[in-house]
Amino acid sequence: MKLVGNKKIVLDKPGTVKIIPEEPDDLWSLYNLIVPGDTITTTSSRKIHHDSGKITGAARVKLSLEIKITSVDYDKVSSTVRVQGKNVTANEHVATGSFHTLTLEKNKEFVLTKKVWDSVAFDTLREGCNVSSSADLAVVLMQQGLANVFLVGKRVTTLCAKINGSSNNKFFENVFGAFVKHVDFNTIRCVVIGSPGSVKDEFRRFILSEAQRLKLKSIEDNKSRIVVANISQRNTHDLNEVLNDNAVLSMIKDTKVVPEIRVFKEFLDVLKSNSDRACYGSKSVETAHEMLAIETLLITDDLFRNAEIEMRHKYVGLVKSVKKAGGKVFVFSSIHVSGEELAKLTGIGAILRFPLPDLDEMDM
């Protein structure tokens, strides 16, 4: 995500920025950044009907619109954000107060204005502008005749291709085609091929053989980045098993997704082995923080998109307060592999500095 111009925003103050999203991850960041009450200015087009007496017709006109946001939606398939709101600046084609829907997409410039840039919005923008925010891990999950190719970034996990086939050679050719199309070693740091049995090893040999035959230097020069992992038969669609394997975590340690995976794994381990030093659920976490017990806070980004402004402010304040007390905070994407698992546990949890055995009773 790129900022245009020299305008700087100030924490907890109003401000305006001009943004160009460049990657699919950027659109997810924008979905978490834009909230009802914000204002967006960008170009759009509208079909305008005209009647000049004898001739009637319609033409699509390009115009600049400034709308005050009432709702925000994200389309995972197309990696676009749709915002709806009321037009606040009149022009000859669109009346003030009329509703309009705008689509934000890659490489389309727009201007965002907020009444207050709180700490979560400030951090979301800063992290989104980090040039290393795109996916840097590829995962191919396979079994005989079926393969799924994923790209995994810090915030978004994308299923890029799903391949079915019966003939082994033809099947491998099709998976290899998807591999070449989606895996760019200029950004991908590691590729994990996971399968039960020997399929993963056979496919890795096929990749290297085809790369040599076709003189694909990008693959030949990066063959050490292509690793294999064993998975169970039932999990060829699920990234959780392969990404939570300690051996795999060691192999992908330099990718951006690992810190969140590691801390969520630690949270689950503590929850199982020493449950008095971990908690989840809003009330339990808030009570633990009142006692300054939170060492690490885990929270999903969808909690900041709560329809009630007071609830959004509550979670923003909690994050800010935990950091101020010396705790670490990890914000998980709700469409990421670890974020989806955290969401099943209310979307908020904490690893504690010291045991709180009676925390459940304190909540009552």
Tab-separated table of C-alpha atoms in Angstrom, residues 15-362:
chain	number	residue	atom	x	y	z
A	15	GLY	CA	-6.465	13.679	9.291
A	16	THR	CA	-6.543	12.890	5.589
A	17	VAL	CA	-4.371	10.546	3.498
A	18	LYS	CA	-4.248	9.623	-0.169
A	19	ILE	CA	-3.831	5.851	-0.655
A	20	ILE	CA	-3.096	3.459	-3.537
A	21	PRO	CA	-3.604	-0.242	-2.652
A	22	GLU	CA	-1.098	-2.449	-4.497
A	23	GLU	CA	-1.558	-6.003	-3.148
A	24	PRO	CA	-4.518	-8.217	-2.101
A	25	ASP	CA	-3.299	-7.860	1.509
A	26	ASP	CA	-3.712	-4.091	1.131
A	27	LEU	CA	-7.439	-4.434	0.492
A	28	TRP	CA	-7.852	-6.484	3.658
A	29	SER	CA	-5.945	-3.783	5.558
A	30	LEU	CA	-8.302	-1.162	4.111
A	31	TYR	CA	-11.314	-3.242	5.170
A	32	ASN	CA	-9.981	-3.032	8.720
A	33	LEU	CA	-8.989	0.616	8.392
A	34	ILE	CA	-12.219	2.128	7.030
A	35	VAL	CA	-15.165	2.399	9.419
A	36	PRO	CA	-18.612	4.030	9.266
A	37	GLY	CA	-18.281	7.770	9.746
A	38	ASP	CA	-15.102	8.038	7.657
A	39	THR	CA	-15.148	9.960	4.383
A	40	ILE	CA	-13.761	8.681	1.072
A	41	THR	CA	-13.148	10.674	-2.092
A	42	THR	CA	-12.431	8.873	-5.363
A	43	THR	CA	-13.493	8.666	-8.994
A	44	SER	CA	-16.465	6.578	-10.039
A	45	SER	CA	-18.826	6.286	-12.961
A	46	ARG	CA	-22.576	6.535	-13.177
A	47	LYS	CA	-25.078	5.941	-15.916
A	48	ILE	CA	-26.742	9.296	-16.648
A	49	HIS	CA	-30.026	9.397	-18.534
A	50	HIS	CA	-30.646	12.360	-20.798
A	51	ASP	CA	-33.654	13.573	-22.704
A	52	SER	CA	-33.210	16.234	-25.358
A	53	GLY	CA	-36.718	16.256	-26.723
A	54	LYS	CA	-36.594	13.964	-29.724
A	55	ILE	CA	-33.591	11.930	-28.506
A	56	THR	CA	-33.440	10.030	-25.260
A	57	GLY	CA	-30.639	7.818	-24.052
A	58	ALA	CA	-28.042	7.143	-21.386
A	59	ALA	CA	-24.305	7.559	-21.090
A	60	ARG	CA	-21.809	6.520	-18.421
A	61	VAL	CA	-20.117	9.568	-16.927
A	62	LYS	CA	-16.893	9.589	-14.899
A	63	LEU	CA	-17.094	11.780	-11.828
A	64	SER	CA	-15.442	12.460	-8.483
A	65	LEU	CA	-17.500	11.530	-5.419
A	66	GLU	CA	-17.023	12.250	-1.729
A	67	ILE	CA	-19.113	9.956	0.449
A	68	LYS	CA	-19.552	9.540	4.188
A	69	ILE	CA	-19.305	5.813	4.889
A	70	THR	CA	-22.255	3.878	6.323
A	71	SER	CA	-21.073	0.302	5.605
A	72	VAL	CA	-17.951	-1.576	4.452
A	73	ASP	CA	-17.760	-5.042	2.838
A	74	TYR	CA	-14.839	-7.199	1.683
A	75	ASP	CA	-14.949	-9.644	-1.235
A	76	LYS	CA	-12.316	-12.317	-0.648
A	77	VAL	CA	-12.611	-13.792	-4.156
A	78	SER	CA	-11.929	-10.542	-6.031
A	79	SER	CA	-9.892	-8.887	-3.233
A	80	THR	CA	-11.975	-5.717	-3.396
A	81	VAL	CA	-13.604	-3.503	-0.785
A	82	ARG	CA	-17.076	-2.067	-1.346
A	83	VAL	CA	-18.058	0.988	0.665
A	84	GLN	CA	-21.523	2.498	0.761
A	85	GLY	CA	-22.449	5.908	1.995
A	86	LYS	CA	-24.085	9.270	1.399
A	87	ASN	CA	-22.709	11.785	-1.075
A	88	VAL	CA	-21.605	14.899	0.838
A	89	THR	CA	-20.526	17.119	-2.069
A	90	ALA	CA	-23.108	18.049	-4.677
A	91	ASN	CA	-22.355	17.912	-8.394
A	92	GLU	CA	-24.499	18.168	-11.531
A	93	HIS	CA	-25.123	14.393	-11.627
A	94	VAL	CA	-25.357	13.280	-7.975
A	95	ALA	CA	-27.411	15.080	-5.343
A	96	THR	CA	-26.166	15.696	-1.815
A	97	GLY	CA	-27.410	12.993	0.542
A	98	SER	CA	-27.958	10.364	-2.161
A	99	PHE	CA	-26.524	6.905	-1.509
A	100	HIS	CA	-23.679	5.585	-3.612
A	101	THR	CA	-21.498	2.480	-3.575
A	102	LEU	CA	-17.793	2.672	-4.403
A	103	THR	CA	-15.437	-0.213	-5.130
A	104	LEU	CA	-11.853	0.067	-3.902
A	105	GLU	CA	-9.431	-2.142	-5.798
A	106	LYS	CA	-5.760	-2.570	-6.594
A	107	ASN	CA	-4.008	0.452	-8.126
A	108	LYS	CA	-7.060	2.710	-7.714
A	109	GLU	CA	-6.245	5.919	-5.841
A	110	PHE	CA	-8.589	7.344	-3.200
A	111	VAL	CA	-8.551	9.822	-0.317
A	112	LEU	CA	-9.507	8.758	3.219
A	113	THR	CA	-10.463	11.220	5.952
A	114	LYS	CA	-11.021	10.276	9.590
A	115	LYS	CA	-12.317	12.415	12.438
A	116	VAL	CA	-9.883	10.612	14.733
A	117	TRP	CA	-6.919	8.407	13.841
A	118	ASP	CA	-6.896	6.102	16.877
A	119	SER	CA	-3.963	3.816	17.690
A	120	VAL	CA	-5.383	0.756	15.881
A	121	ALA	CA	-6.114	2.725	12.674
A	122	PHE	CA	-2.679	4.360	12.920
A	123	ASP	CA	-0.934	0.963	13.256
A	124	THR	CA	-3.067	-0.618	10.507
A	125	LEU	CA	-2.054	2.116	8.064
A	126	ARG	CA	1.619	1.956	9.053
A	127	GLU	CA	1.749	-1.833	8.742
A	128	GLY	CA	-0.154	-1.768	5.443
A	129	CYS	CA	2.450	0.607	4.002
A	130	ASN	CA	5.266	-1.786	4.908
A	131	VAL	CA	6.690	-2.889	1.538
A	132	SER	CA	7.186	-6.441	2.846
A	133	SER	CA	3.496	-7.007	3.561
A	134	SER	CA	2.700	-9.313	0.618
A	135	ALA	CA	2.493	-13.115	0.827
A	136	ASP	CA	5.900	-14.759	1.261
A	137	LEU	CA	4.859	-18.373	1.897
A	138	ALA	CA	3.362	-20.844	-0.582
A	139	VAL	CA	1.779	-24.129	0.523
A	140	VAL	CA	0.780	-27.007	-1.753
A	141	LEU	CA	-1.429	-29.558	0.017
A	142	MET	CA	-1.798	-32.794	-1.948
A	143	GLN	CA	-3.076	-36.317	-2.070
A	144	GLN	CA	-3.385	-38.633	-5.039
A	145	GLY	CA	-5.476	-36.787	-7.639
A	146	LEU	CA	-6.173	-33.643	-5.571
A	147	ALA	CA	-4.103	-30.535	-4.809
A	148	ASN	CA	-4.698	-27.085	-3.313
A	149	VAL	CA	-2.227	-24.229	-3.818
A	150	PHE	CA	-2.228	-21.468	-1.165
A	151	LEU	CA	-0.386	-18.178	-0.806
A	152	VAL	CA	-0.011	-17.145	2.831
A	153	GLY	CA	0.699	-13.562	3.869
A	154	LYS	CA	0.670	-11.819	7.207
A	155	ARG	CA	-3.023	-10.972	6.942
A	156	VAL	CA	-4.554	-12.927	4.066
A	157	THR	CA	-4.500	-16.592	3.067
A	158	THR	CA	-5.513	-17.113	-0.562
A	159	LEU	CA	-6.532	-20.397	-2.205
A	160	CYS	CA	-5.017	-19.774	-5.649
A	161	ALA	CA	-5.748	-23.065	-7.361
A	162	LYS	CA	-7.550	-26.351	-6.835
A	163	ILE	CA	-6.513	-29.206	-9.129
A	164	ASN	CA	-8.229	-32.557	-9.649
A	165	GLY	CA	-6.894	-35.391	-11.803
A	166	SER	CA	-6.492	-39.132	-12.111
A	167	SER	CA	-3.483	-39.706	-14.382
A	168	ASN	CA	-0.392	-39.081	-12.240
A	169	ASN	CA	1.728	-37.383	-14.929
A	170	LYS	CA	-1.107	-35.179	-16.184
A	171	PHE	CA	-2.088	-34.336	-12.609
A	172	PHE	CA	1.480	-33.347	-11.739
A	173	GLU	CA	1.689	-31.253	-14.921
A	174	ASN	CA	-1.441	-29.322	-13.938
A	175	VAL	CA	-0.221	-28.744	-10.376
A	176	PHE	CA	3.165	-27.669	-11.754
A	177	GLY	CA	1.384	-25.193	-14.048
A	178	ALA	CA	-0.377	-23.661	-11.029
A	179	PHE	CA	2.925	-23.634	-9.134
A	180	VAL	CA	4.706	-21.691	-11.903
A	181	LYS	CA	1.777	-19.274	-12.248
A	182	HIS	CA	1.440	-18.382	-8.577
A	183	VAL	CA	4.868	-18.871	-6.970
A	184	ASP	CA	7.187	-15.919	-7.558
A	185	PHE	CA	10.512	-16.431	-5.794
A	186	ASN	CA	11.108	-12.684	-5.819
A	187	THR	CA	8.594	-12.508	-2.954
A	188	ILE	CA	8.112	-16.130	-1.836
A	189	ARG	CA	10.656	-17.164	0.793
A	190	CYS	CA	9.540	-20.762	1.239
A	191	VAL	CA	7.304	-23.372	-0.444
A	192	VAL	CA	5.912	-26.230	1.652
A	193	ILE	CA	4.571	-29.290	-0.165
A	194	GLY	CA	2.452	-31.365	2.204
A	195	SER	CA	0.826	-34.744	1.664
A	196	PRO	CA	0.259	-38.118	3.258
A	197	GLY	CA	2.582	-40.836	1.940
A	198	SER	CA	5.069	-40.228	-0.845
A	199	VAL	CA	3.097	-37.864	-3.127
A	200	LYS	CA	4.916	-34.800	-1.784
A	201	ASP	CA	8.359	-36.266	-2.504
A	202	GLU	CA	7.342	-37.405	-5.990
A	203	PHE	CA	5.941	-33.974	-6.822
A	204	ARG	CA	9.043	-32.178	-5.554
A	205	ARG	CA	11.189	-34.370	-7.820
A	206	PHE	CA	8.783	-33.617	-10.695
A	207	ILE	CA	9.099	-29.848	-10.095
A	208	LEU	CA	12.897	-29.934	-10.156
A	209	SER	CA	12.965	-32.226	-13.188
A	210	GLU	CA	10.600	-29.960	-15.158
A	211	ALA	CA	12.508	-26.852	-14.074
A	212	GLN	CA	15.715	-28.382	-15.410
A	213	ARG	CA	14.050	-29.508	-18.652
A	214	LEU	CA	12.407	-26.126	-19.253
A	215	LYS	CA	15.445	-24.175	-17.974
A	216	LEU	CA	13.416	-22.354	-15.328
A	217	LYS	CA	16.270	-20.779	-13.387
A	218	SER	CA	13.989	-19.145	-10.830
A	219	ILE	CA	13.046	-22.635	-9.594
A	220	GLU	CA	16.475	-24.237	-10.063
A	221	ASP	CA	18.185	-21.439	-8.124
A	222	ASN	CA	15.675	-21.700	-5.264
A	223	LYS	CA	15.227	-25.465	-4.908
A	224	SER	CA	16.460	-25.284	-1.302
A	225	ARG	CA	13.383	-23.169	-0.501
A	226	ILE	CA	11.052	-25.994	-1.608
A	227	VAL	CA	10.500	-28.301	1.372
A	228	VAL	CA	8.156	-31.206	2.127
A	229	ALA	CA	6.004	-32.059	5.144
A	230	ASN	CA	3.874	-35.031	6.081
A	231	ILE	CA	0.158	-34.478	6.745
A	232	SER	CA	-2.702	-36.823	7.580
A	233	GLN	CA	-5.117	-38.033	4.914
A	234	ARG	CA	-8.042	-36.030	6.339
A	235	ASN	CA	-6.273	-32.654	6.277
A	236	THR	CA	-5.432	-32.069	2.616
A	237	HIS	CA	-7.671	-28.960	2.644
A	238	ASP	CA	-6.550	-27.605	6.025
A	239	LEU	CA	-3.453	-25.473	6.570
A	240	ASN	CA	-3.588	-25.775	10.355
A	241	GLU	CA	-1.864	-29.134	10.646
A	242	VAL	CA	1.070	-28.326	8.408
A	243	LEU	CA	1.612	-24.788	9.745
A	244	ASN	CA	1.467	-25.888	13.390
A	245	ASP	CA	4.004	-28.670	12.942
A	246	ASN	CA	7.217	-27.790	14.806
A	247	ALA	CA	9.426	-29.100	12.003
A	248	VAL	CA	7.560	-26.968	9.442
A	249	LEU	CA	7.708	-23.892	11.683
A	250	SER	CA	11.469	-24.318	11.819
A	251	MET	CA	11.657	-24.475	8.012
A	252	ILE	CA	9.440	-21.408	7.465
A	253	LYS	CA	10.851	-19.399	10.387
A	254	ASP	CA	11.773	-16.428	8.161
A	255	THR	CA	8.260	-15.897	6.772
A	256	LYS	CA	5.935	-13.182	8.082
A	257	VAL	CA	3.152	-15.541	9.149
A	258	VAL	CA	5.251	-17.350	11.757
A	259	PRO	CA	5.080	-14.901	14.725
A	260	GLU	CA	1.263	-15.132	14.874
A	261	ILE	CA	1.320	-18.922	14.422
A	262	ARG	CA	3.909	-19.337	17.181
A	263	VAL	CA	2.111	-17.136	19.702
A	264	PHE	CA	-1.249	-18.802	19.011
A	265	LYS	CA	0.382	-22.220	19.420
A	266	GLU	CA	1.927	-21.044	22.702
A	267	PHE	CA	-1.492	-19.796	23.829
A	268	LEU	CA	-3.106	-23.190	23.122
A	269	ASP	CA	-0.241	-25.040	24.817
A	270	VAL	CA	-0.550	-22.915	27.965
A	271	LEU	CA	-4.336	-23.294	27.906
A	272	LYS	CA	-3.922	-27.089	27.914
A	273	SER	CA	-0.955	-27.521	30.254
A	274	ASN	CA	-1.378	-24.632	32.727
A	275	SER	CA	-4.875	-23.255	32.207
A	276	ASP	CA	-4.603	-20.780	35.107
A	277	ARG	CA	-2.023	-18.835	33.037
A	278	ALA	CA	-4.266	-18.318	29.997
A	279	CYS	CA	-7.783	-17.068	29.423
A	280	TYR	CA	-10.164	-16.142	26.624
A	281	GLY	CA	-13.413	-14.242	26.314
A	282	SER	CA	-13.874	-10.502	26.717
A	283	LYS	CA	-14.811	-10.515	30.423
A	284	SER	CA	-11.986	-12.806	31.491
A	285	VAL	CA	-9.404	-10.852	29.497
A	286	GLU	CA	-10.629	-7.500	30.834
A	287	THR	CA	-10.555	-8.818	34.421
A	288	ALA	CA	-7.023	-10.157	33.910
A	289	HIS	CA	-5.923	-6.770	32.568
A	290	GLU	CA	-7.416	-4.954	35.560
A	291	MET	CA	-4.964	-7.032	37.634
A	292	LEU	CA	-2.107	-6.170	35.206
A	293	ALA	CA	-1.745	-9.881	34.513
A	294	ILE	CA	-1.596	-9.848	30.707
A	295	GLU	CA	1.758	-10.776	29.214
A	296	THR	CA	0.461	-11.304	25.649
A	297	LEU	CA	-2.896	-10.240	24.221
A	298	LEU	CA	-4.288	-12.055	21.161
A	299	ILE	CA	-7.210	-10.362	19.380
A	300	THR	CA	-8.866	-10.721	15.964
A	301	ASP	CA	-9.250	-7.669	13.761
A	302	ASP	CA	-12.997	-8.189	13.310
A	303	LEU	CA	-13.570	-7.075	16.918
A	304	PHE	CA	-12.469	-3.592	15.816
A	305	ARG	CA	-15.211	-3.653	13.154
A	306	ASN	CA	-18.014	-4.018	15.705
A	307	ALA	CA	-21.157	-2.195	14.576
A	308	GLU	CA	-21.368	-0.475	17.968
A	309	ILE	CA	-18.900	2.410	18.187
A	310	GLU	CA	-18.567	1.977	21.962
A	311	MET	CA	-17.455	-1.642	21.503
A	312	ARG	CA	-14.852	-0.617	18.899
A	313	HIS	CA	-13.531	2.033	21.270
A	314	LYS	CA	-13.432	-0.506	24.108
A	315	TYR	CA	-11.152	-2.881	22.180
A	316	VAL	CA	-8.980	-0.040	20.857
A	317	GLY	CA	-8.588	1.174	24.445
A	318	LEU	CA	-7.774	-2.324	25.689
A	319	VAL	CA	-4.992	-2.762	23.118
A	320	LYS	CA	-3.551	0.646	23.970
A	321	SER	CA	-3.734	-0.026	27.723
A	322	VAL	CA	-2.118	-3.487	27.487
A	323	LYS	CA	0.787	-2.027	25.524
A	324	LYS	CA	1.152	0.798	28.028
A	325	ALA	CA	1.343	-1.786	30.842
A	326	GLY	CA	4.226	-3.527	29.065
A	327	GLY	CA	2.239	-6.336	27.443
A	328	LYS	CA	2.654	-7.590	23.888
A	329	VAL	CA	-0.275	-7.413	21.449
A	330	PHE	CA	-0.889	-9.587	18.385
A	331	VAL	CA	-3.756	-8.602	16.083
A	332	PHE	CA	-4.865	-11.598	14.013
A	333	SER	CA	-6.558	-11.375	10.629
A	334	SER	CA	-9.948	-13.068	10.920
A	335	ILE	CA	-9.495	-14.633	7.456
A	336	HIS	CA	-6.068	-15.993	8.285
A	337	VAL	CA	-5.446	-19.561	9.389
A	338	SER	CA	-4.617	-18.699	13.039
A	339	GLY	CA	-7.178	-15.890	13.182
A	340	GLU	CA	-9.946	-18.279	12.156
A	341	GLU	CA	-8.981	-20.572	15.052
A	342	LEU	CA	-8.817	-17.669	17.524
A	343	ALA	CA	-12.271	-16.537	16.361
A	344	LYS	CA	-13.636	-19.905	17.509
A	345	LEU	CA	-12.423	-18.948	21.002
A	346	THR	CA	-14.372	-15.638	21.040
A	347	GLY	CA	-11.690	-13.744	19.087
A	348	ILE	CA	-9.800	-12.572	22.172
A	349	GLY	CA	-7.436	-14.351	24.540
A	350	ALA	CA	-4.386	-13.758	26.693
A	351	ILE	CA	-1.291	-15.439	28.071
A	352	LEU	CA	-0.852	-14.287	31.668
A	353	ARG	CA	2.207	-13.194	33.633
A	354	PHE	CA	1.047	-15.181	36.664
A	355	PRO	CA	-1.679	-17.751	37.373
A	356	LEU	CA	-5.234	-16.570	38.074
A	357	PRO	CA	-6.952	-19.788	39.205
A	358	ASP	CA	-10.216	-18.087	40.232
A	359	LEU	CA	-10.637	-15.915	37.134
A	360	ASP	CA	-13.965	-17.496	36.137
A	361	GLU	CA	-15.409	-16.772	39.586
A	362	MET	CA	-14.157	-13.173	39.412
